[in-house]
GROMACS .gro file of C-alpha atoms in nm:
model
  334
    1MET     CA    1  -1.565  -7.920  -4.605
    2VAL     CA    2  -1.786  -7.730  -4.326
    3PRO     CA    3  -1.478  -7.585  -4.053
    4ALA     CA    4  -1.423  -7.721  -3.778
    5ARG     CA    5  -1.617  -7.536  -3.468
    6THR     CA    6  -1.395  -7.452  -3.152
    7PRO     CA    7  -1.496  -7.636  -2.799
    8SER     CA    8  -1.739  -7.459  -2.627
    9TRP     CA    9  -1.484  -7.486  -2.303
   10LYS     CA   10  -1.212  -7.317  -2.541
   11SER     CA   11  -1.420  -6.986  -2.610
   12GLN     CA   12  -1.455  -6.994  -2.244
   13LYS     CA   13  -1.092  -7.028  -2.179
   14VAL     CA   14  -1.056  -6.721  -2.437
   15THR     CA   15  -1.282  -6.497  -2.294
   16ASP     CA   16  -1.200  -6.605  -1.908
   17LYS     CA   17  -0.806  -6.544  -2.009
   18LYS     CA   18  -0.946  -6.180  -2.145
   19ASN     CA   19  -1.169  -6.050  -1.853
   20ASN     CA   20  -0.819  -6.148  -1.588
   21LEU     CA   21  -0.610  -5.935  -1.843
   22PHE     CA   22  -0.799  -5.689  -1.844
   23ARG     CA   23  -0.906  -5.687  -1.490
   24TRP     CA   24  -0.552  -5.678  -1.394
   25VAL     CA   25  -0.509  -5.364  -1.602
   26PHE     CA   26  -0.819  -5.240  -1.451
   27LEU     CA   27  -0.650  -5.290  -1.085
   28ALA     CA   28  -0.264  -5.189  -1.194
   29ILE     CA   29  -0.443  -4.824  -1.344
   30THR     CA   30  -0.658  -4.818  -1.014
   31ALA     CA   31  -0.338  -4.875  -0.788
   32LEU     CA   32  -0.107  -4.606  -0.960
   33ILE     CA   33  -0.425  -4.372  -0.904
   34LEU     CA   34  -0.426  -4.501  -0.546
   35ILE     CA   35  -0.023  -4.457  -0.494
   36ASN     CA   36  -0.029  -4.072  -0.649
   37LEU     CA   37  -0.296  -3.953  -0.475
   38THR     CA   38  -0.204  -4.108  -0.136
   39THR     CA   39   0.113  -3.927  -0.182
   40LYS     CA   40  -0.053  -3.568  -0.304
   41VAL     CA   41  -0.323  -3.625  -0.004
   42PRO     CA   42  -0.135  -3.442   0.292
   43ARG     CA   43  -0.033  -3.141   0.061
   44LEU     CA   44  -0.395  -3.140  -0.028
   45VAL     CA   45  -0.534  -3.096   0.303
   46LYS     CA   46  -0.275  -2.894   0.382
   47PHE     CA   47  -0.430  -2.657   0.073
   48PHE     CA   48  -0.738  -2.671   0.163
   49THR     CA   49  -0.646  -2.594   0.562
   50GLU     CA   50  -0.348  -2.441   0.554
   51PRO     CA   51  -0.282  -2.300   0.214
   52PHE     CA   52  -0.027  -2.059   0.307
   53GLY     CA   53   0.169  -1.956   0.585
   54SER     CA   54   0.118  -1.559   0.742
   55LEU     CA   55   0.277  -1.329   0.895
   56PRO     CA   56   0.252  -1.091   1.122
   57TYR     CA   57  -0.046  -0.915   1.075
   58GLY     CA   58  -0.148  -0.689   1.328
   59GLY     CA   59  -0.450  -0.608   1.108
   60ASN     CA   60  -0.857  -0.584   1.127
   61GLU     CA   61  -0.975  -0.950   1.118
   62ASN     CA   62  -1.022  -0.993   0.730
   63THR     CA   63  -1.360  -0.865   0.507
   64VAL     CA   64  -1.588  -1.162   0.283
   65LEU     CA   65  -1.329  -1.090  -0.050
   66ASP     CA   66  -1.588  -1.051  -0.300
   67THR     CA   67  -1.415  -1.014  -0.637
   68THR     CA   68  -1.683  -0.859  -0.788
   69TYR     CA   69  -1.546  -0.520  -0.705
   70ARG     CA   70  -1.275  -0.407  -0.854
   71THR     CA   71  -1.017  -0.640  -0.576
   72ASN     CA   72  -0.720  -0.487  -0.533
   73PHE     CA   73  -0.337  -0.739  -0.304
   74LEU     CA   74  -0.093  -0.619  -0.159
   75PHE     CA   75   0.269  -0.843  -0.318
   76VAL     CA   76   0.525  -0.787  -0.031
   77SER     CA   77   0.896  -0.919  -0.139
   78TYR     CA   78   0.999  -0.942   0.233
   79LEU     CA   79   1.386  -1.115   0.357
   80SER     CA   80   1.427  -1.317   0.649
   81GLY     CA   81   1.073  -1.249   0.726
   82GLN     CA   82   1.263  -0.916   0.906
   83ILE     CA   83   1.263  -0.668   0.610
   84VAL     CA   84   1.018  -0.539   0.359
   85PHE     CA   85   1.259  -0.606   0.028
   86ASP     CA   86   0.940  -0.455  -0.225
   87ALA     CA   87   0.588  -0.394  -0.301
   88ALA     CA   88   0.330  -0.381  -0.531
   89LEU     CA   89  -0.022  -0.333  -0.568
   90VAL     CA   90  -0.201  -0.558  -0.797
   91SER     CA   91  -0.563  -0.445  -0.875
   92TYR     CA   92  -0.831  -0.618  -1.074
   93GLU     CA   93  -1.151  -0.456  -1.243
   94PRO     CA   94  -1.384  -0.737  -1.353
   95LYS     CA   95  -1.601  -0.547  -1.577
   96ASP     CA   96  -1.314  -0.515  -1.830
   97LYS     CA   97  -1.117  -0.801  -1.689
   98ASN     CA   98  -0.784  -0.544  -1.695
   99ILE     CA   99  -0.550  -0.580  -1.466
  100ILE     CA  100  -0.315  -0.297  -1.327
  101LEU     CA  101   0.065  -0.367  -1.139
  102ILE     CA  102   0.148  -0.064  -0.913
  103ASP     CA  103   0.461  -0.132  -0.865
  104PHE     CA  104   0.651   0.075  -0.484
  105ASP     CA  105   1.019   0.064  -0.704
  106LEU     CA  106   1.130   0.043  -0.243
  107PRO     CA  107   1.484  -0.034  -0.357
  108ASN     CA  108   1.504   0.339  -0.510
  109ASN     CA  109   1.223   0.467  -0.297
  110PRO     CA  110   1.494   0.497   0.056
  111ASP     CA  111   1.105   0.737   0.218
  112ILE     CA  112   0.857   0.471   0.172
  113ARG     CA  113   1.087   0.196   0.203
  114LYS     CA  114   1.177   0.304   0.563
  115LYS     CA  115   0.789   0.392   0.663
  116THR     CA  116   0.739   0.007   0.482
  117ASN     CA  117   0.939  -0.134   0.730
  118SER     CA  118   0.890   0.048   1.010
  119ALA     CA  119   0.538  -0.035   0.993
  120PHE     CA  120   0.659  -0.398   0.940
  121ARG     CA  121   0.844  -0.443   1.183
  122ASN     CA  122   0.650  -0.259   1.484
  123VAL     CA  123   0.329  -0.392   1.361
  124GLY     CA  124   0.325  -0.681   1.094
  125VAL     CA  125   0.203  -0.685   0.758
  126GLY     CA  126  -0.125  -0.544   0.825
  127GLU     CA  127   0.016  -0.209   0.921
  128VAL     CA  128   0.235  -0.249   0.586
  129GLN     CA  129  -0.144  -0.300   0.420
  130LYS     CA  130  -0.318   0.043   0.521
  131TYR     CA  131  -0.025   0.222   0.498
  132PHE     CA  132  -0.021   0.140   0.101
  133SER     CA  133  -0.428   0.162   0.121
  134LEU     CA  134  -0.405   0.522   0.287
  135GLY     CA  135  -0.104   0.661   0.019
  136LEU     CA  136  -0.354   0.553  -0.204
  137PHE     CA  137  -0.689   0.580  -0.121
  138VAL     CA  138  -0.818   0.227  -0.205
  139PRO     CA  139  -0.890  -0.089  -0.050
  140ILE     CA  140  -0.667  -0.365  -0.011
  141ASP     CA  141  -0.809  -0.663   0.032
  142ARG     CA  142  -0.511  -0.941   0.056
  143TYR     CA  143  -0.184  -0.933   0.080
  144ILE     CA  144   0.062  -1.212  -0.102
  145ALA     CA  145   0.378  -1.258   0.028
  146VAL     CA  146   0.740  -1.398  -0.155
  147GLU     CA  147   1.131  -1.413  -0.072
  148LYS     CA  148   1.297  -1.120  -0.254
  149VAL     CA  149   1.107  -1.114  -0.548
  150ASP     CA  150   1.141  -0.813  -0.769
  151PHE     CA  151   0.792  -0.707  -0.880
  152SER     CA  152   0.822  -0.701  -1.284
  153ASP     CA  153   0.607  -0.641  -1.535
  154GLU     CA  154   0.711  -0.981  -1.642
  155TYR     CA  155   0.622  -1.124  -1.315
  156ILE     CA  156   0.349  -1.049  -1.310
  157LYS     CA  157   0.277  -1.159  -1.659
  158ASN     CA  158   0.409  -1.501  -1.560
  159VAL     CA  159   0.204  -1.605  -1.226
  160LYS     CA  160  -0.067  -1.506  -1.484
  161LYS     CA  161   0.034  -1.731  -1.733
  162SER     CA  162   0.097  -1.992  -1.503
  163LEU     CA  163  -0.242  -1.975  -1.311
  164GLN     CA  164  -0.405  -1.952  -1.701
  165VAL     CA  165  -0.305  -2.339  -1.810
  166PRO     CA  166  -0.472  -2.603  -1.792
  167VAL     CA  167  -0.276  -2.837  -1.564
  168VAL     CA  168  -0.253  -2.527  -1.292
  169PHE     CA  169  -0.486  -2.757  -1.026
  170SER     CA  170  -0.169  -2.972  -1.034
  171LYS     CA  171   0.037  -2.666  -0.944
  172ILE     CA  172  -0.209  -2.600  -0.635
  173PHE     CA  173  -0.017  -2.882  -0.403
  174SER     CA  174   0.365  -2.675  -0.506
  175ILE     CA  175   0.177  -2.325  -0.546
  176ASP     CA  176   0.513  -2.150  -0.417
  177GLU     CA  177   0.671  -2.218  -0.810
  178VAL     CA  178   0.437  -1.972  -0.969
  179PHE     CA  179   0.425  -1.669  -0.730
  180GLY     CA  180   0.770  -1.758  -0.582
  181PRO     CA  181   1.022  -1.926  -0.286
  182GLY     CA  182   0.844  -1.828   0.108
  183LEU     CA  183   0.435  -1.762  -0.021
  184LYS     CA  184   0.318  -1.639   0.261
  185SER     CA  185  -0.054  -1.508   0.234
  186ASN     CA  186  -0.395  -1.437   0.398
  187MET     CA  187  -0.611  -1.540   0.134
  188SER     CA  188  -0.818  -1.880   0.152
  189SER     CA  189  -0.821  -2.158  -0.013
  190LYS     CA  190  -1.168  -2.054  -0.196
  191GLU     CA  191  -1.033  -1.710  -0.257
  192PHE     CA  192  -0.760  -1.848  -0.435
  193LEU     CA  193  -0.908  -2.053  -0.670
  194ASP     CA  194  -1.211  -1.783  -0.747
  195LEU     CA  195  -0.912  -1.616  -0.831
  196ILE     CA  196  -0.767  -1.862  -1.074
  197PHE     CA  197  -1.091  -1.859  -1.218
  198LYS     CA  198  -1.146  -1.501  -1.286
  199LEU     CA  199  -0.815  -1.469  -1.375
  200LYS     CA  200  -0.892  -1.686  -1.741
  201GLY     CA  201  -1.133  -1.429  -1.821
  202SER     CA  202  -0.785  -1.173  -1.875
  203ASN     CA  203  -0.554  -1.087  -2.146
  204SER     CA  204  -0.225  -0.937  -2.178
  205LYS     CA  205  -0.451  -0.646  -2.379
  206ASN     CA  206  -0.560  -0.536  -2.084
  207PHE     CA  207  -0.252  -0.510  -1.863
  208VAL     CA  208  -0.087  -0.183  -1.773
  209TYR     CA  209   0.272  -0.126  -1.517
  210ILE     CA  210   0.331   0.193  -1.332
  211LYS     CA  211   0.645   0.227  -1.126
  212ILE     CA  212   0.611   0.503  -0.886
  213SER     CA  213   0.853   0.734  -0.713
  214ALA     CA  214   0.775   0.911  -0.429
  215LYS     CA  215   0.955   1.006  -0.088
  216ASN     CA  216   0.636   0.929   0.071
  217LEU     CA  217   0.233   0.858   0.063
  218PRO     CA  218  -0.010   1.008  -0.060
  219ASP     CA  219   0.180   1.173  -0.327
  220ASN     CA  220  -0.021   1.442  -0.516
  221ASP     CA  221   0.167   1.347  -0.820
  222ILE     CA  222   0.105   0.999  -0.747
  223SER     CA  223  -0.231   1.078  -0.711
  224THR     CA  224  -0.272   1.238  -1.010
  225LEU     CA  225  -0.085   0.963  -1.202
  226LEU     CA  226  -0.397   0.711  -1.106
  227GLN     CA  227  -0.645   0.922  -1.111
  228ASN     CA  228  -0.921   0.764  -1.262
  229GLN     CA  229  -0.689   0.432  -1.250
  230LEU     CA  230  -0.825   0.222  -1.013
  231ILE     CA  231  -1.216   0.325  -1.003
  232ASP     CA  232  -1.470   0.041  -0.948
  233ASN     CA  233  -1.682   0.018  -1.218
  234ARG     CA  234  -1.931  -0.160  -1.059
  235ILE     CA  235  -1.941   0.174  -0.788
  236LEU     CA  236  -1.909   0.413  -1.071
  237GLU     CA  237  -2.220   0.300  -1.238
  238GLU     CA  238  -2.429   0.319  -0.963
  239GLY     CA  239  -2.318   0.704  -0.955
  240ALA     CA  240  -2.395   0.712  -0.566
  241THR     CA  241  -2.380   1.064  -0.420
  242VAL     CA  242  -2.210   1.163  -0.080
  243THR     CA  243  -2.212   1.387   0.178
  244ILE     CA  244  -1.912   1.279   0.449
  245ARG     CA  245  -1.944   1.436   0.799
  246ASN     CA  246  -1.667   1.424   1.062
  247ALA     CA  247  -1.746   1.320   1.423
  248SER     CA  248  -1.479   1.180   1.479
  249ALA     CA  249  -1.287   1.518   1.716
  250LYS     CA  250  -1.017   1.453   1.481
  251SER     CA  251  -0.890   1.671   1.179
  252GLY     CA  252  -0.833   1.559   0.866
  253LEU     CA  253  -1.073   1.236   0.829
  254ALA     CA  254  -1.364   1.340   0.645
  255SER     CA  255  -1.112   1.449   0.424
  256VAL     CA  256  -0.979   1.103   0.432
  257LEU     CA  257  -1.242   0.839   0.392
  258ALA     CA  258  -1.374   1.149   0.065
  259ALA     CA  259  -1.075   1.059  -0.128
  260TYR     CA  260  -1.172   0.657  -0.067
  261VAL     CA  261  -1.482   0.725  -0.184
  262THR     CA  262  -1.382   0.976  -0.460
  263SER     CA  263  -1.148   0.663  -0.587
  264LEU     CA  264  -1.387   0.407  -0.613
  265GLY     CA  265  -1.592   0.641  -0.779
  266ALA     CA  266  -1.925   0.771  -0.637
  267SER     CA  267  -1.924   1.147  -0.628
  268VAL     CA  268  -1.878   1.321  -0.274
  269VAL     CA  269  -2.099   1.635  -0.288
  270ALA     CA  270  -1.991   1.774   0.090
  271VAL     CA  271  -1.767   1.726   0.349
  272GLU     CA  272  -1.862   1.877   0.657
  273ASN     CA  273  -1.800   1.914   1.039
  274ALA     CA  274  -2.055   1.790   1.277
  275ASN     CA  275  -2.175   1.977   1.592
  276GLU     CA  276  -2.067   1.711   1.835
  277PRO     CA  277  -1.864   1.387   1.823
  278VAL     CA  278  -2.005   1.048   1.872
  279GLU     CA  279  -1.902   0.710   1.888
  280LYS     CA  280  -1.973   0.482   1.680
  281SER     CA  281  -1.942   0.602   1.308
  282SER     CA  282  -2.289   0.515   1.068
  283VAL     CA  283  -2.436   0.575   0.710
  284ILE     CA  284  -2.769   0.718   0.704
  285ILE     CA  285  -2.943   0.604   0.369
  286LYS     CA  286  -3.157   0.830   0.174
  287ASN     CA  287  -3.124   0.630  -0.177
  288GLU     CA  288  -3.051   0.301  -0.129
  289LYS     CA  289  -2.656   0.204  -0.352
  290ASN     CA  290  -2.556  -0.105  -0.258
  291SER     CA  291  -2.247  -0.158  -0.375
  292LEU     CA  292  -2.071   0.219  -0.188
  293THR     CA  293  -2.190   0.118   0.135
  294SER     CA  294  -2.078  -0.238   0.099
  295ARG     CA  295  -1.743  -0.174  -0.059
  296ILE     CA  296  -1.668   0.129   0.232
  297GLU     CA  297  -1.775  -0.129   0.505
  298THR     CA  298  -1.384  -0.272   0.387
  299VAL     CA  299  -1.187   0.040   0.467
  300PHE     CA  300  -1.423   0.082   0.798
  301HIS     CA  301  -1.684  -0.057   1.023
  302TYR     CA  302  -1.975   0.156   1.062
  303GLU     CA  303  -2.371   0.098   1.144
  304LYS     CA  304  -2.642   0.127   0.889
  305LYS     CA  305  -2.878   0.303   0.947
  306ALA     CA  306  -3.257   0.361   0.802
  307ARG     CA  307  -3.319   0.759   0.674
  308GLU     CA  308  -3.376   0.972   0.957
  309LYS     CA  309  -3.493   1.313   1.087
  310VAL     CA  310  -3.103   1.460   0.942
  311ASP     CA  311  -3.054   1.705   0.617
  312PHE     CA  312  -2.790   1.654   0.403
  313SER     CA  313  -2.698   1.667   0.031
  314GLY     CA  314  -2.671   1.317  -0.231
  315ASP     CA  315  -2.794   1.021  -0.130
  316ILE     CA  316  -2.608   0.867   0.164
  317LEU     CA  317  -2.413   1.071   0.473
  318ILE     CA  318  -2.147   0.890   0.584
  319LEU     CA  319  -2.092   1.022   0.976
  320VAL     CA  320  -1.742   0.894   1.100
  321GLY     CA  321  -1.730   0.834   1.472
  322LYS     CA  322  -1.421   0.823   1.669
  323ASP     CA  323  -1.412   0.433   1.584
  324ALA     CA  324  -1.273   0.516   1.255
  325ILE     CA  325  -0.983   0.688   1.424
  326ASP     CA  326  -0.758   0.355   1.392
  327GLU     CA  327  -0.893   0.223   1.123
  328LEU     CA  328  -0.828   0.539   0.899
  329THR     CA  329  -0.491   0.598   1.074
  330LEU     CA  330  -0.187   0.434   1.100
  331ALA     CA  331  -0.065   0.306   1.378
  332LEU     CA  332   0.303   0.458   1.412
  333PRO     CA  333   0.345   0.816   1.402
  334GLU     CA  334   0.429   0.938   0.977
   0.00000   0.00000   0.00000
């Protein structure tokens, strides 16, 4: 017997039912996605317009954050926006993908804590950033502040681990769960996302934790302890040789800048005093060393010049003018 054929109108009806079912399922899924996005849109807008709150800064405007250099972040733990509880420097080197945590251990270093809080209360977190930058002779690029957190090695490892997981972008909307409560920073959204991307290549084997003990910064023992730890490989490989000439009329300023240049990985071949002071700082180029000259601009601002009729040793001459005094000294008495 020949099987009875299903009428075409019945087949069409079954097909229509299936299509309607798929349509309703699709609409339901779309509605759920839209509802989910609607609840997250305010957070998304806030993240890309005002990603983090900020503390009173009192410093110079930020330069561009270039993570192709060794990048240094000041972590600040504060209480009620009035007192700095603890501080640490987190340094990331992109070439070997290592992370160094320098714990300033303020609860057990009362003299450093006192100076830190004096800078914080009287000027702002920008002055705190400058205090630790001048104390270690390294550029500090951004600050990240949270409420009453102990900056142990476990804390940084947990932050790093949280930023590396595949669902990190869902955590963008509650990023204080990663860093800690009361998160404030002068990082932009783009810089933060770039940091996440960079951290994905690092691992725990390249993590170094250093806890310091000192009465003040800079400290000779600390400088010896950290020798070569914070060198920037990009600048080291460039091999710049530098003469620094003090034309600021303030004693010791060239030596401060020489310590920065050395800690970055360049070689200082001479530190001199100029015959007369000048208002504006400048860099005179004999042989281009763009990595060093670009990075040193995050420490102090200068005018770049082609080689003039100036006699000096090395590839570049840094002439430190009066305008560098504010950038290379603390606003408050030490």
